[in-house]
Protein backbone atom coordinates (compact mmCIF):
# COMPACT_ATOMS: atom_id res chain seq x y z
CA UNK A 1 0.00 0.00 0.00
CA UNK A 2 1.33 3.43 -0.95
CA UNK A 3 0.97 6.79 0.76
CA UNK A 4 -1.28 9.31 -1.01
CA UNK A 5 1.71 11.61 -1.56
CA UNK A 6 3.17 8.97 -3.90
CA UNK A 7 0.28 9.48 -6.34
CA UNK A 8 0.33 12.03 -9.16
CA UNK A 9 -1.03 15.48 -8.25
CA UNK A 10 -4.15 15.04 -10.43
CA UNK A 11 -5.00 11.73 -8.76
CA UNK A 12 -4.47 13.16 -5.26
CA UNK A 13 -6.72 16.11 -6.11
CA UNK A 14 -9.44 13.81 -7.49
CA UNK A 15 -9.34 11.63 -4.37
CA UNK A 16 -9.46 14.63 -2.03
CA UNK A 17 -12.41 16.08 -3.96
CA UNK A 18 -14.22 12.75 -3.80
CA UNK A 19 -13.66 12.48 -0.04
CA UNK A 20 -14.75 16.10 0.48
CA UNK A 21 -17.94 15.51 -1.52
CA UNK A 22 -18.78 12.39 0.48
CA UNK A 23 -18.25 14.23 3.77
CA UNK A 24 -20.34 17.17 2.59
CA UNK A 25 -23.15 14.83 1.56
CA UNK A 26 -23.05 13.15 4.98
CA UNK A 27 -23.12 16.43 6.90
CA UNK A 28 -25.85 17.87 4.69
CA UNK A 29 -28.12 14.87 5.19
CA UNK A 30 -27.65 15.16 8.96
CA UNK A 31 -28.58 18.87 8.89
CA UNK A 32 -31.75 18.39 6.85
CA UNK A 33 -33.50 15.87 9.10
CA UNK A 34 -37.25 16.34 8.93
CA UNK A 35 -38.93 17.35 12.16
CA UNK A 36 -42.34 15.96 13.01
CA UNK A 37 -45.28 18.24 13.67
CA UNK A 38 -45.14 17.36 17.36
CA UNK A 39 -41.45 18.32 17.52
CA UNK A 40 -42.14 21.66 15.86
CA UNK A 41 -45.01 22.47 18.20
CA UNK A 42 -42.87 21.41 21.18
CA UNK A 43 -40.24 23.96 20.14
CA UNK A 44 -42.96 26.60 19.72
CA UNK A 45 -44.45 25.81 23.13
CA UNK A 46 -41.05 26.29 24.76
CA UNK A 47 -40.60 29.72 23.19
CA UNK A 48 -41.18 32.96 25.06
CA UNK A 49 -44.23 35.07 24.24
CA UNK A 50 -42.02 37.50 22.33
CA UNK A 51 -40.55 34.65 20.25
CA UNK A 52 -44.02 33.24 19.60
CA UNK A 53 -45.26 36.65 18.45
CA UNK A 54 -42.28 37.05 16.10
CA UNK A 55 -42.83 33.55 14.69
CA UNK A 56 -46.52 34.24 14.15
CA UNK A 57 -45.78 37.48 12.28
CA UNK A 58 -43.14 35.74 10.15
CA UNK A 59 -45.60 32.94 9.35
CA UNK A 60 -48.28 35.42 8.29
CA UNK A 61 -45.81 37.18 5.99
CA UNK A 62 -44.77 33.85 4.47
CA UNK A 63 -48.41 32.94 3.85
CA UNK A 64 -48.95 36.28 2.09
CA UNK A 65 -45.89 35.68 -0.11
CA UNK A 66 -47.18 32.21 -0.93
CA UNK A 67 -50.58 33.64 -1.88
CA UNK A 68 -48.98 36.09 -4.33
CA UNK A 69 -46.79 33.34 -5.79
CA UNK A 70 -49.83 31.09 -6.21
CA UNK A 71 -51.53 33.96 -8.04
CA UNK A 72 -48.68 34.03 -10.58
CA UNK A 73 -46.20 36.55 -9.17
CA UNK A 74 -42.57 35.46 -9.01
CA UNK A 75 -41.19 34.88 -5.53
CA UNK A 76 -38.83 37.86 -5.42
CA UNK A 77 -41.60 40.28 -6.48
CA UNK A 78 -43.97 38.73 -3.95
CA UNK A 79 -41.41 39.12 -1.17
CA UNK A 80 -40.82 42.77 -2.09
CA UNK A 81 -44.56 43.47 -2.20
CA UNK A 82 -45.18 41.86 1.20
CA UNK A 83 -42.19 43.70 2.69
CA UNK A 84 -43.55 47.00 1.36
CA UNK A 85 -47.03 46.23 2.70
CA UNK A 86 -45.61 45.32 6.12
CA UNK A 87 -43.29 48.32 6.23
CA UNK A 88 -40.21 46.08 6.35
CA UNK A 89 -37.07 46.08 4.25
CA UNK A 90 -36.35 43.31 1.81
mmCIF file with all atom_site columns, C-alpha atoms in Angstrom:
data_model
loop_
_atom_site.group_PDB
_atom_site.id
_atom_site.type_symbol
_atom_site.label_atom_id
_atom_site.label_alt_id
_atom_site.label_comp_id
_atom_site.label_asym_id
_atom_site.label_entity_id
_atom_site.label_seq_id
_atom_site.pdbx_PDB_ins_code
_atom_site.Cartn_x
_atom_site.Cartn_y
_atom_site.Cartn_z
_atom_site.occupancy
_atom_site.B_iso_or_equiv
_atom_site.pdbx_formal_charge
_atom_site.auth_seq_id
_atom_site.auth_comp_id
_atom_site.auth_asym_id
_atom_site.auth_atom_id
_atom_site.pdbx_PDB_model_num
ATOM 1  C CA . UNK A 1 1  ? 0.000   0.000  0.000   1.00 0.00 ? 1  UNK A CA 1
ATOM 2  C CA . UNK A 1 2  ? 1.328   3.431  -0.950  1.00 0.00 ? 2  UNK A CA 1
ATOM 3  C CA . UNK A 1 3  ? 0.972   6.791  0.757   1.00 0.00 ? 3  UNK A CA 1
ATOM 4  C CA . UNK A 1 4  ? -1.280  9.306  -1.010  1.00 0.00 ? 4  UNK A CA 1
ATOM 5  C CA . UNK A 1 5  ? 1.709   11.608 -1.562  1.00 0.00 ? 5  UNK A CA 1
ATOM 6  C CA . UNK A 1 6  ? 3.169   8.970  -3.904  1.00 0.00 ? 6  UNK A CA 1
ATOM 7  C CA . UNK A 1 7  ? 0.281   9.482  -6.337  1.00 0.00 ? 7  UNK A CA 1
ATOM 8  C CA . UNK A 1 8  ? 0.330   12.030 -9.156  1.00 0.00 ? 8  UNK A CA 1
ATOM 9  C CA . UNK A 1 9  ? -1.031  15.479 -8.250  1.00 0.00 ? 9  UNK A CA 1
ATOM 10 C CA . UNK A 1 10 ? -4.146  15.043 -10.428 1.00 0.00 ? 10 UNK A CA 1
ATOM 11 C CA . UNK A 1 11 ? -5.000  11.734 -8.759  1.00 0.00 ? 11 UNK A CA 1
ATOM 12 C CA . UNK A 1 12 ? -4.468  13.165 -5.257  1.00 0.00 ? 12 UNK A CA 1
ATOM 13 C CA . UNK A 1 13 ? -6.722  16.110 -6.114  1.00 0.00 ? 13 UNK A CA 1
ATOM 14 C CA . UNK A 1 14 ? -9.440  13.812 -7.492  1.00 0.00 ? 14 UNK A CA 1
ATOM 15 C CA . UNK A 1 15 ? -9.336  11.631 -4.368  1.00 0.00 ? 15 UNK A CA 1
ATOM 16 C CA . UNK A 1 16 ? -9.458  14.631 -2.031  1.00 0.00 ? 16 UNK A CA 1
ATOM 17 C CA . UNK A 1 17 ? -12.413 16.084 -3.960  1.00 0.00 ? 17 UNK A CA 1
ATOM 18 C CA . UNK A 1 18 ? -14.221 12.747 -3.802  1.00 0.00 ? 18 UNK A CA 1
ATOM 19 C CA . UNK A 1 19 ? -13.663 12.484 -0.045  1.00 0.00 ? 19 UNK A CA 1
ATOM 20 C CA . UNK A 1 20 ? -14.755 16.104 0.481   1.00 0.00 ? 20 UNK A CA 1
ATOM 21 C CA . UNK A 1 21 ? -17.942 15.513 -1.524  1.00 0.00 ? 21 UNK A CA 1
ATOM 22 C CA . UNK A 1 22 ? -18.781 12.385 0.483   1.00 0.00 ? 22 UNK A CA 1
ATOM 23 C CA . UNK A 1 23 ? -18.247 14.226 3.769   1.00 0.00 ? 23 UNK A CA 1
ATOM 24 C CA . UNK A 1 24 ? -20.340 17.175 2.586   1.00 0.00 ? 24 UNK A CA 1
ATOM 25 C CA . UNK A 1 25 ? -23.154 14.834 1.562   1.00 0.00 ? 25 UNK A CA 1
ATOM 26 C CA . UNK A 1 26 ? -23.049 13.153 4.981   1.00 0.00 ? 26 UNK A CA 1
ATOM 27 C CA . UNK A 1 27 ? -23.125 16.431 6.904   1.00 0.00 ? 27 UNK A CA 1
ATOM 28 C CA . UNK A 1 28 ? -25.848 17.872 4.687   1.00 0.00 ? 28 UNK A CA 1
ATOM 29 C CA . UNK A 1 29 ? -28.115 14.867 5.194   1.00 0.00 ? 29 UNK A CA 1
ATOM 30 C CA . UNK A 1 30 ? -27.650 15.164 8.957   1.00 0.00 ? 30 UNK A CA 1
ATOM 31 C CA . UNK A 1 31 ? -28.579 18.866 8.891   1.00 0.00 ? 31 UNK A CA 1
ATOM 32 C CA . UNK A 1 32 ? -31.749 18.390 6.845   1.00 0.00 ? 32 UNK A CA 1
ATOM 33 C CA . UNK A 1 33 ? -33.495 15.872 9.100   1.00 0.00 ? 33 UNK A CA 1
ATOM 34 C CA . UNK A 1 34 ? -37.245 16.336 8.928   1.00 0.00 ? 34 UNK A CA 1
ATOM 35 C CA . UNK A 1 35 ? -38.929 17.347 12.164  1.00 0.00 ? 35 UNK A CA 1
ATOM 36 C CA . UNK A 1 36 ? -42.344 15.957 13.009  1.00 0.00 ? 36 UNK A CA 1
ATOM 37 C CA . UNK A 1 37 ? -45.282 18.244 13.675  1.00 0.00 ? 37 UNK A CA 1
ATOM 38 C CA . UNK A 1 38 ? -45.135 17.364 17.359  1.00 0.00 ? 38 UNK A CA 1
ATOM 39 C CA . UNK A 1 39 ? -41.448 18.323 17.520  1.00 0.00 ? 39 UNK A CA 1
ATOM 40 C CA . UNK A 1 40 ? -42.143 21.655 15.856  1.00 0.00 ? 40 UNK A CA 1
ATOM 41 C CA . UNK A 1 41 ? -45.010 22.469 18.203  1.00 0.00 ? 41 UNK A CA 1
ATOM 42 C CA . UNK A 1 42 ? -42.871 21.407 21.178  1.00 0.00 ? 42 UNK A CA 1
ATOM 43 C CA . UNK A 1 43 ? -40.236 23.959 20.144  1.00 0.00 ? 43 UNK A CA 1
ATOM 44 C CA . UNK A 1 44 ? -42.958 26.596 19.721  1.00 0.00 ? 44 UNK A CA 1
ATOM 45 C CA . UNK A 1 45 ? -44.454 25.808 23.134  1.00 0.00 ? 45 UNK A CA 1
ATOM 46 C CA . UNK A 1 46 ? -41.045 26.286 24.765  1.00 0.00 ? 46 UNK A CA 1
ATOM 47 C CA . UNK A 1 47 ? -40.602 29.715 23.191  1.00 0.00 ? 47 UNK A CA 1
ATOM 48 C CA . UNK A 1 48 ? -41.178 32.962 25.062  1.00 0.00 ? 48 UNK A CA 1
ATOM 49 C CA . UNK A 1 49 ? -44.233 35.075 24.242  1.00 0.00 ? 49 UNK A CA 1
ATOM 50 C CA . UNK A 1 50 ? -42.021 37.501 22.325  1.00 0.00 ? 50 UNK A CA 1
ATOM 51 C CA . UNK A 1 51 ? -40.546 34.648 20.255  1.00 0.00 ? 51 UNK A CA 1
ATOM 52 C CA . UNK A 1 52 ? -44.023 33.244 19.595  1.00 0.00 ? 52 UNK A CA 1
ATOM 53 C CA . UNK A 1 53 ? -45.258 36.647 18.445  1.00 0.00 ? 53 UNK A CA 1
ATOM 54 C CA . UNK A 1 54 ? -42.283 37.049 16.105  1.00 0.00 ? 54 UNK A CA 1
ATOM 55 C CA . UNK A 1 55 ? -42.827 33.547 14.694  1.00 0.00 ? 55 UNK A CA 1
ATOM 56 C CA . UNK A 1 56 ? -46.524 34.240 14.150  1.00 0.00 ? 56 UNK A CA 1
ATOM 57 C CA . UNK A 1 57 ? -45.785 37.480 12.282  1.00 0.00 ? 57 UNK A CA 1
ATOM 58 C CA . UNK A 1 58 ? -43.145 35.737 10.151  1.00 0.00 ? 58 UNK A CA 1
ATOM 59 C CA . UNK A 1 59 ? -45.597 32.945 9.347   1.00 0.00 ? 59 UNK A CA 1
ATOM 60 C CA . UNK A 1 60 ? -48.278 35.420 8.294   1.00 0.00 ? 60 UNK A CA 1
ATOM 61 C CA . UNK A 1 61 ? -45.805 37.184 5.992   1.00 0.00 ? 61 UNK A CA 1
ATOM 62 C CA . UNK A 1 62 ? -44.775 33.853 4.468   1.00 0.00 ? 62 UNK A CA 1
ATOM 63 C CA . UNK A 1 63 ? -48.405 32.942 3.849   1.00 0.00 ? 63 UNK A CA 1
ATOM 64 C CA . UNK A 1 64 ? -48.951 36.279 2.091   1.00 0.00 ? 64 UNK A CA 1
ATOM 65 C CA . UNK A 1 65 ? -45.887 35.682 -0.106  1.00 0.00 ? 65 UNK A CA 1
ATOM 66 C CA . UNK A 1 66 ? -47.180 32.206 -0.934  1.00 0.00 ? 66 UNK A CA 1
ATOM 67 C CA . UNK A 1 67 ? -50.578 33.641 -1.883  1.00 0.00 ? 67 UNK A CA 1
ATOM 68 C CA . UNK A 1 68 ? -48.978 36.093 -4.329  1.00 0.00 ? 68 UNK A CA 1
ATOM 69 C CA . UNK A 1 69 ? -46.787 33.339 -5.794  1.00 0.00 ? 69 UNK A CA 1
ATOM 70 C CA . UNK A 1 70 ? -49.828 31.085 -6.206  1.00 0.00 ? 70 UNK A CA 1
ATOM 71 C CA . UNK A 1 71 ? -51.530 33.956 -8.042  1.00 0.00 ? 71 UNK A CA 1
ATOM 72 C CA . UNK A 1 72 ? -48.677 34.033 -10.576 1.00 0.00 ? 72 UNK A CA 1
ATOM 73 C CA . UNK A 1 73 ? -46.200 36.552 -9.166  1.00 0.00 ? 73 UNK A CA 1
ATOM 74 C CA . UNK A 1 74 ? -42.567 35.458 -9.013  1.00 0.00 ? 74 UNK A CA 1
ATOM 75 C CA . UNK A 1 75 ? -41.190 34.884 -5.534  1.00 0.00 ? 75 UNK A CA 1
ATOM 76 C CA . UNK A 1 76 ? -38.827 37.863 -5.422  1.00 0.00 ? 76 UNK A CA 1
ATOM 77 C CA . UNK A 1 77 ? -41.596 40.282 -6.482  1.00 0.00 ? 77 UNK A CA 1
ATOM 78 C CA . UNK A 1 78 ? -43.965 38.727 -3.954  1.00 0.00 ? 78 UNK A CA 1
ATOM 79 C CA . UNK A 1 79 ? -41.410 39.120 -1.172  1.00 0.00 ? 79 UNK A CA 1
ATOM 80 C CA . UNK A 1 80 ? -40.822 42.765 -2.090  1.00 0.00 ? 80 UNK A CA 1
ATOM 81 C CA . UNK A 1 81 ? -44.556 43.469 -2.198  1.00 0.00 ? 81 UNK A CA 1
ATOM 82 C CA . UNK A 1 82 ? -45.179 41.859 1.198   1.00 0.00 ? 82 UNK A CA 1
ATOM 83 C CA . UNK A 1 83 ? -42.191 43.699 2.692   1.00 0.00 ? 83 UNK A CA 1
ATOM 84 C CA . UNK A 1 84 ? -43.552 47.000 1.358   1.00 0.00 ? 84 UNK A CA 1
ATOM 85 C CA . UNK A 1 85 ? -47.035 46.233 2.703   1.00 0.00 ? 85 UNK A CA 1
ATOM 86 C CA . UNK A 1 86 ? -45.614 45.324 6.117   1.00 0.00 ? 86 UNK A CA 1
ATOM 87 C CA . UNK A 1 87 ? -43.286 48.316 6.225   1.00 0.00 ? 87 UNK A CA 1
ATOM 88 C CA . UNK A 1 88 ? -40.213 46.076 6.345   1.00 0.00 ? 88 UNK A CA 1
ATOM 89 C CA . UNK A 1 89 ? -37.067 46.082 4.254   1.00 0.00 ? 89 UNK A CA 1
ATOM 90 C CA . UNK A 1 90 ? -36.351 43.308 1.806   1.00 0.00 ? 90 UNK A CA 1
#
